[in-house]
Coordinates of C-alpha atoms in Angstrom, one line a residue:
E1360 CA -19.8 -54.7 28.3
A1361 CA -22.8 -52.8 29.6
P1362 CA -22.5 -50.5 32.7
P1363 CA -24.0 -51.7 36.0
A1364 CA -27.7 -51.0 36.4
G1365 CA -28.6 -47.5 37.3
E1366 CA -25.3 -46.1 36.1
A1367 CA -25.2 -43.9 33.0
P1368 CA -22.4 -44.5 30.5
T1369 CA -19.6 -42.0 30.7
A1370 CA -18.1 -40.2 27.8
S1371 CA -14.5 -40.8 27.0
T1372 CA -12.2 -38.2 28.4
D1373 CA -9.5 -38.9 25.8
V1374 CA -8.8 -35.7 23.8
V1375 CA -7.8 -36.3 20.2
P1376 CA -5.1 -33.7 19.3
P1377 CA -5.8 -31.6 16.2
L1378 CA -3.9 -32.4 13.1
P1379 CA -0.9 -30.1 12.7
P1380 CA -1.2 -27.6 9.9
P1381 CA 0.4 -28.6 6.6
P1382 CA 3.9 -27.1 6.2
P1383 CA 3.9 -24.0 4.0
L1384 CA 4.8 -24.6 0.4
S1385 CA 8.3 -23.8 -0.7
A1386 CA 8.7 -21.2 -3.5
A1387 CA 9.6 -24.0 -5.9
E1388 CA 6.5 -26.1 -4.9
A1389 CA 4.2 -23.0 -5.2
L1390 CA 5.6 -22.2 -8.6
S1391 CA 5.3 -25.8 -9.8
R1392 CA 1.6 -26.0 -8.8
G1393 CA 0.8 -22.5 -10.0
E1394 CA 2.4 -23.2 -13.4
A1395 CA 0.4 -26.5 -13.7
L1396 CA -2.9 -24.8 -12.9
S1397 CA -2.0 -22.0 -15.3
K1398 CA -1.4 -24.5 -18.1
A1399 CA -4.7 -26.2 -17.3
G1400 CA -6.6 -22.9 -17.8
K1401 CA -7.2 -22.4 -14.0
G1402 CA -5.6 -19.0 -13.8
D1403 CA -7.6 -17.8 -10.8
E1404 CA -6.4 -20.8 -8.8
A1405 CA -2.9 -20.3 -10.0
L1406 CA -2.6 -16.6 -8.9
P1407 CA -2.3 -17.1 -5.1
L1408 CA 0.3 -19.9 -5.6
L1409 CA 2.4 -17.7 -8.0
D1410 CA 2.1 -14.8 -5.6
R1411 CA 3.4 -17.1 -2.8
A1412 CA 6.4 -18.1 -5.0
L1413 CA 7.2 -14.5 -5.9
E1414 CA 7.1 -13.3 -2.3
A1415 CA 9.1 -16.2 -1.0
D1416 CA 11.9 -15.7 -3.6
P1417 CA 11.5 -12.2 -5.0
A1418 CA 15.1 -11.9 -6.4
G1419 CA 15.7 -15.6 -7.3
S1420 CA 15.0 -17.5 -10.5
T1421 CA 11.8 -19.1 -9.0
G1422 CA 10.3 -15.7 -8.1
Q1423 CA 11.3 -14.2 -11.4
K1424 CA 9.6 -17.0 -13.3
A1425 CA 6.5 -16.5 -11.1
A1426 CA 6.5 -12.8 -11.8
A1427 CA 6.6 -13.5 -15.5
L1428 CA 3.6 -15.9 -15.3
L1429 CA 1.7 -13.5 -13.1
A1430 CA 2.2 -10.8 -15.8
V1431 CA 0.7 -13.1 -18.5
L1432 CA -2.3 -14.1 -16.3
H1433 CA -3.2 -10.5 -15.4
E1434 CA -2.8 -9.5 -19.0
A1435 CA -5.3 -12.2 -20.0
K1436 CA -7.6 -11.0 -17.3
G1437 CA -7.6 -7.5 -18.8
H1438 CA -5.5 -5.8 -16.1
P1439 CA -2.7 -4.1 -17.9
R1440 CA -1.4 -2.1 -14.9
K1441 CA -1.0 -5.2 -12.7
A1442 CA 0.5 -7.1 -15.7
L1443 CA 3.0 -4.3 -16.2
G1444 CA 3.9 -4.2 -12.5
F1445 CA 4.7 -7.9 -12.5
R1446 CA 6.8 -7.5 -15.6
L1447 CA 8.8 -4.9 -13.8
R1448 CA 9.5 -7.4 -11.1
S1449 CA 10.6 -10.2 -13.6
S1450 CA 13.9 -10.7 -15.2
L1451 CA 14.1 -8.5 -18.4
S1452 CA 16.8 -7.5 -20.8
A1453 CA 17.9 -3.9 -20.7
K1454 CA 16.0 -3.2 -24.0
D1455 CA 12.8 -4.8 -22.7
R1456 CA 13.0 -3.1 -19.3
A1457 CA 13.4 0.3 -21.0
A1458 CA 10.3 -0.4 -23.1
V1459 CA 8.3 -1.6 -20.0
E1460 CA 9.4 1.4 -17.9
A1461 CA 8.3 3.8 -20.7
K1462 CA 4.9 2.2 -20.8
A1463 CA 4.8 2.4 -17.0
K1464 CA 5.2 6.2 -17.2
D1465 CA 2.1 6.4 -19.4
L1466 CA 0.1 4.2 -17.0
A1467 CA 1.3 6.2 -14.0
A1468 CA 0.1 9.4 -15.5
A1469 CA -3.4 7.9 -16.0
A1470 CA -3.6 6.0 -12.7
L1471 CA -4.2 9.1 -10.6
G1472 CA -6.4 11.0 -13.0
P1473 CA -10.1 10.9 -13.8
T1474 CA -9.9 8.6 -16.9
P1475 CA -10.9 5.1 -16.0
S1476 CA -8.6 2.2 -16.9
P1477 CA -9.3 -1.5 -17.2
D1478 CA -7.6 -2.0 -13.8
D1479 CA -10.0 0.3 -12.0
L1480 CA -13.7 0.5 -11.2
V1481 CA -16.3 3.0 -12.2
V1482 CA -19.2 3.0 -9.7
T1483 CA -22.5 4.8 -9.9
V1484 CA -23.7 6.8 -6.9
G1485 CA -26.9 5.2 -5.8
E1486 CA -29.4 4.8 -3.0
Q1487 CA -27.1 2.6 -0.9
D1488 CA -23.7 4.1 -1.7
N1489 CA -24.9 7.7 -1.9
T1490 CA -21.8 9.4 -0.5
L1491 CA -18.1 9.4 -1.1
G1492 CA -17.6 8.0 2.4
A1493 CA -19.8 5.0 1.7
I1494 CA -18.0 4.3 -1.6
A1495 CA -14.6 4.7 0.0
R1496 CA -15.5 2.3 2.9
R1497 CA -16.8 -0.3 0.4
H1498 CA -13.7 -0.2 -1.8
G1499 CA -10.9 0.3 0.8
T1500 CA -9.9 3.8 -0.3
T1501 CA -10.2 7.3 1.1
V1502 CA -12.7 10.1 0.5
E1503 CA -9.8 12.4 -0.2
C1504 CA -8.5 10.1 -2.9
L1505 CA -12.0 9.9 -4.6
K1506 CA -12.3 13.6 -4.4
R1507 CA -8.8 14.2 -5.9
I1508 CA -8.8 11.8 -8.8
N1509 CA -12.4 12.6 -9.8
S1510 CA -11.9 16.4 -9.5
I1511 CA -14.9 16.7 -7.1
P1512 CA -14.9 20.2 -5.6
D1513 CA -17.5 19.5 -2.8
V1514 CA -17.9 16.1 -1.3
N1515 CA -21.4 17.1 0.0
R1516 CA -22.7 17.6 -3.5
V1517 CA -22.3 14.2 -5.0
R1518 CA -25.5 13.3 -6.9
P1519 CA -27.3 10.0 -7.6
G1520 CA -26.3 8.6 -10.9
Q1521 CA -22.9 10.3 -10.9
K1522 CA -20.0 8.1 -12.1
I1523 CA -17.0 7.8 -9.7
K1524 CA -13.7 6.3 -10.6
V1525 CA -12.2 4.1 -7.9
I1526 CA -8.6 3.0 -7.9
R1527 CA -8.5 -0.8 -7.6
G1528 CA -5.1 -2.0 -6.6
T1529 CA -2.5 -2.1 -3.9
M1530 CA -0.5 0.9 -2.9
R1531 CA 2.8 0.7 -1.2
I1532 CA 5.6 3.2 -0.3
L1533 CA 9.3 2.8 -0.8
V1534 CA 11.7 5.3 0.9
E1535 CA 15.3 5.3 -0.3
K1536 CA 17.4 7.0 2.3
A1537 CA 20.5 7.5 0.2
A1538 CA 18.5 9.2 -2.5
F1539 CA 16.3 11.2 -0.2
R1540 CA 13.4 9.8 -2.3
L1541 CA 9.9 8.4 -1.6
T1542 CA 8.1 6.5 -4.3
L1543 CA 4.5 5.6 -4.3
F1544 CA 3.7 2.3 -6.1
L1545 CA 0.3 1.2 -7.4
D1546 CA 0.3 -2.5 -8.3
N1547 CA 4.1 -2.4 -8.4
V1548 CA 4.1 0.4 -10.9
P1549 CA 5.7 3.7 -9.7
V1550 CA 3.2 6.4 -9.9
K1551 CA 4.6 9.3 -7.9
T1552 CA 8.0 10.3 -6.6
Y1553 CA 8.8 12.9 -3.9
A1554 CA 11.9 14.3 -2.4
V1555 CA 12.1 13.8 1.4
G1556 CA 14.2 14.5 4.5
I1557 CA 15.3 11.8 6.8
G1558 CA 16.6 11.4 10.3
S1559 CA 20.0 12.8 11.4
E1560 CA 22.7 10.4 12.7
K1561 CA 21.0 7.4 11.1
K1562 CA 17.8 7.8 13.3
T1563 CA 15.6 6.7 10.4
P1564 CA 15.8 2.9 10.5
A1565 CA 15.9 0.7 7.4
S1566 CA 12.9 -1.4 8.2
S1567 CA 9.2 -2.1 7.2
F1568 CA 6.2 -0.4 8.6
V1569 CA 2.4 0.0 8.1
I1570 CA 0.6 3.3 8.2
E1571 CA -1.8 3.1 11.1
E1572 CA -2.7 6.8 11.9
K1573 CA -3.6 9.7 9.6
V1574 CA -4.1 13.1 11.1
P1575 CA -4.7 16.4 9.3
Q1576 CA -3.4 19.5 11.0
P1577 CA -1.7 17.4 13.6
P1578 CA -0.6 18.6 17.1
W1579 CA 2.8 17.5 18.2
Y1580 CA 3.4 15.5 21.4
P1581 CA 7.0 15.9 22.4
P1582 CA 8.2 13.4 25.1
G1583 CA 7.8 14.8 28.6
R1584 CA 6.3 18.1 27.4
P1585 CA 2.8 19.5 26.8
A1586 CA 1.2 19.0 23.4
V1587 CA 2.2 21.7 20.8
P1588 CA -0.9 22.7 18.8
Y1589 CA -1.0 22.7 15.0
G1590 CA 0.2 25.9 13.5
S1591 CA 2.6 26.7 16.3
P1592 CA 6.2 27.6 15.1
E1593 CA 7.4 24.9 17.5
N1594 CA 5.3 22.2 15.9
P1595 CA 7.6 20.4 13.3
L1596 CA 4.9 18.2 11.8
G1597 CA 3.6 20.5 9.1
T1598 CA 0.1 20.0 7.7
R1599 CA -0.2 16.2 7.8
W1600 CA 0.9 13.2 9.9
M1601 CA 0.9 9.6 8.9
G1602 CA 2.0 7.5 11.9
F1603 CA 3.5 4.0 11.6
R1604 CA 2.2 1.1 13.6
P1605 CA 4.7 0.5 16.4
T1606 CA 6.9 -2.6 16.0
A1607 CA 9.0 -4.5 18.5
E1608 CA 11.9 -2.3 17.8
F1609 CA 10.5 1.1 16.7
S1610 CA 7.7 3.5 17.7
G1611 CA 6.8 7.1 17.2
L1612 CA 7.9 7.2 13.6
G1613 CA 5.9 8.4 10.6
I1614 CA 5.7 10.6 7.5
H1615 CA 4.8 14.3 8.0
G1616 CA 5.0 17.7 6.4
T1617 CA 7.4 20.5 7.4
S1618 CA 7.6 24.3 7.3
K1619 CA 11.4 24.0 6.8
D1620 CA 11.5 23.4 3.1
N1621 CA 15.3 23.6 3.1
S1622 CA 15.4 20.4 5.3
I1623 CA 14.1 18.3 2.4
G1624 CA 17.0 16.4 0.9
T1625 CA 18.9 16.4 4.2
A1626 CA 19.3 14.2 7.2
S1627 CA 18.0 16.5 9.9
S1628 CA 14.9 15.1 11.4
N1629 CA 14.5 13.1 14.6
G1630 CA 13.8 9.9 12.6
C1631 CA 10.6 10.6 10.7
I1632 CA 10.3 11.1 7.0
R1633 CA 9.7 14.8 6.1
M1634 CA 8.0 16.1 3.0
H1635 CA 7.0 19.4 1.5
N1636 CA 3.5 20.3 2.9
G1637 CA 1.8 20.4 -0.5
E1638 CA 3.3 17.0 -1.4
V1639 CA 2.5 15.3 1.9
E1640 CA -1.1 16.5 1.5
E1641 CA -1.3 14.7 -1.9
L1642 CA 0.2 11.5 -0.5
F1643 CA -2.1 11.7 2.5
D1644 CA -5.1 11.8 0.2
L1645 CA -4.0 8.9 -1.9
V1646 CA -3.0 6.2 0.6
P1647 CA -5.3 4.5 3.0
R1648 CA -4.5 3.3 6.5
G1649 CA -2.8 -0.1 6.2
T1650 CA -0.5 1.0 3.5
F1651 CA 2.9 -0.9 3.6
V1652 CA 6.0 1.3 3.9
E1653 CA 9.5 0.0 3.2
I1654 CA 12.6 2.1 4.2
R1655 CA 15.9 1.1 2.6
E1656 CA 19.4 2.4 3.0

C-alpha cells in the first residue's frame, strides 16, 4: 500500500542480527579435512588445518598424526628444518627419535650460521632495502640477528648487491625450572641451550609469556625506589633485559643478565630468569619482540 500523498516512505527499523560465527573445528575435524586436502594435492590448504589439529591436541593421537602429516608436507615443499621440527613433535620409535635428534643437531649448528639453508632466505641489499634495519623490518627479525649470523662487523657499511641470510621461521623459548635450562627453538628444532637461574621460593611461575620489551644496558626500577642506572653494583639486570608482556596474573618478569655468575643454576632471583651476560646478549640478538616463552616446572 502506497504512503499518503506528501509523505516519504520510511526505512524499516528492523535490525537483522548477524549470523553467529561458525563453531571452531575440533582437532579430529581439522585433521580429517587437512588429510583429505593433502591427499587431493592441496597441501597449502591443508597446512592451517593440520596446524589447528596439532595445537588442539598436541599430545594425543590426533595431534601426533597431524604432526606426521605436516612433516611430510613441509619436506615436499623443500623445508627440511620445518619438516624435522614436526617429526620431533610426532610419535616416533626410540630408534627413529634418536636418528631425528642427531639430524636436528646438524641443522641446529647450521641454522644460526652464515650458510643458507632451504628453509631460509637470501636477500640482496638493494635500493629499497638498503640497510639491515629495512631488511629486518620486512622479514620480522632483528638487526642484531642479521649482523650476528652474517658476521657483519659494521651495520653501517652494508653495500648494494651484498647477499644477506635471513632466518625464516618461528622462534620460541622453553624454560625448564627443575633443570635450570633455557632452550631456544627454531621451527620446533632446538638450536641453543643455556643454563639459567630462576626465582627463589617458587617466585618464577610456570606459565606462558610473550617478550614485549628489549633493552640493552638496562636501568633497574625497584618498586618504591629511584631508578638504578646500568653499570651500578646495585643493578641486578646485567647487560640485557627482555621484559614479558604483563598478564592477568603476572607482571614485571623477564629474562636478563647478571654479574653474579654463581647464581646461574640456582633459585635465587626475585622471579626473573637470569643468564650469563655473554649468553643473554646472544639470545637478545636472536629473538625478536613477540617471541613466545613457556616456563615449565
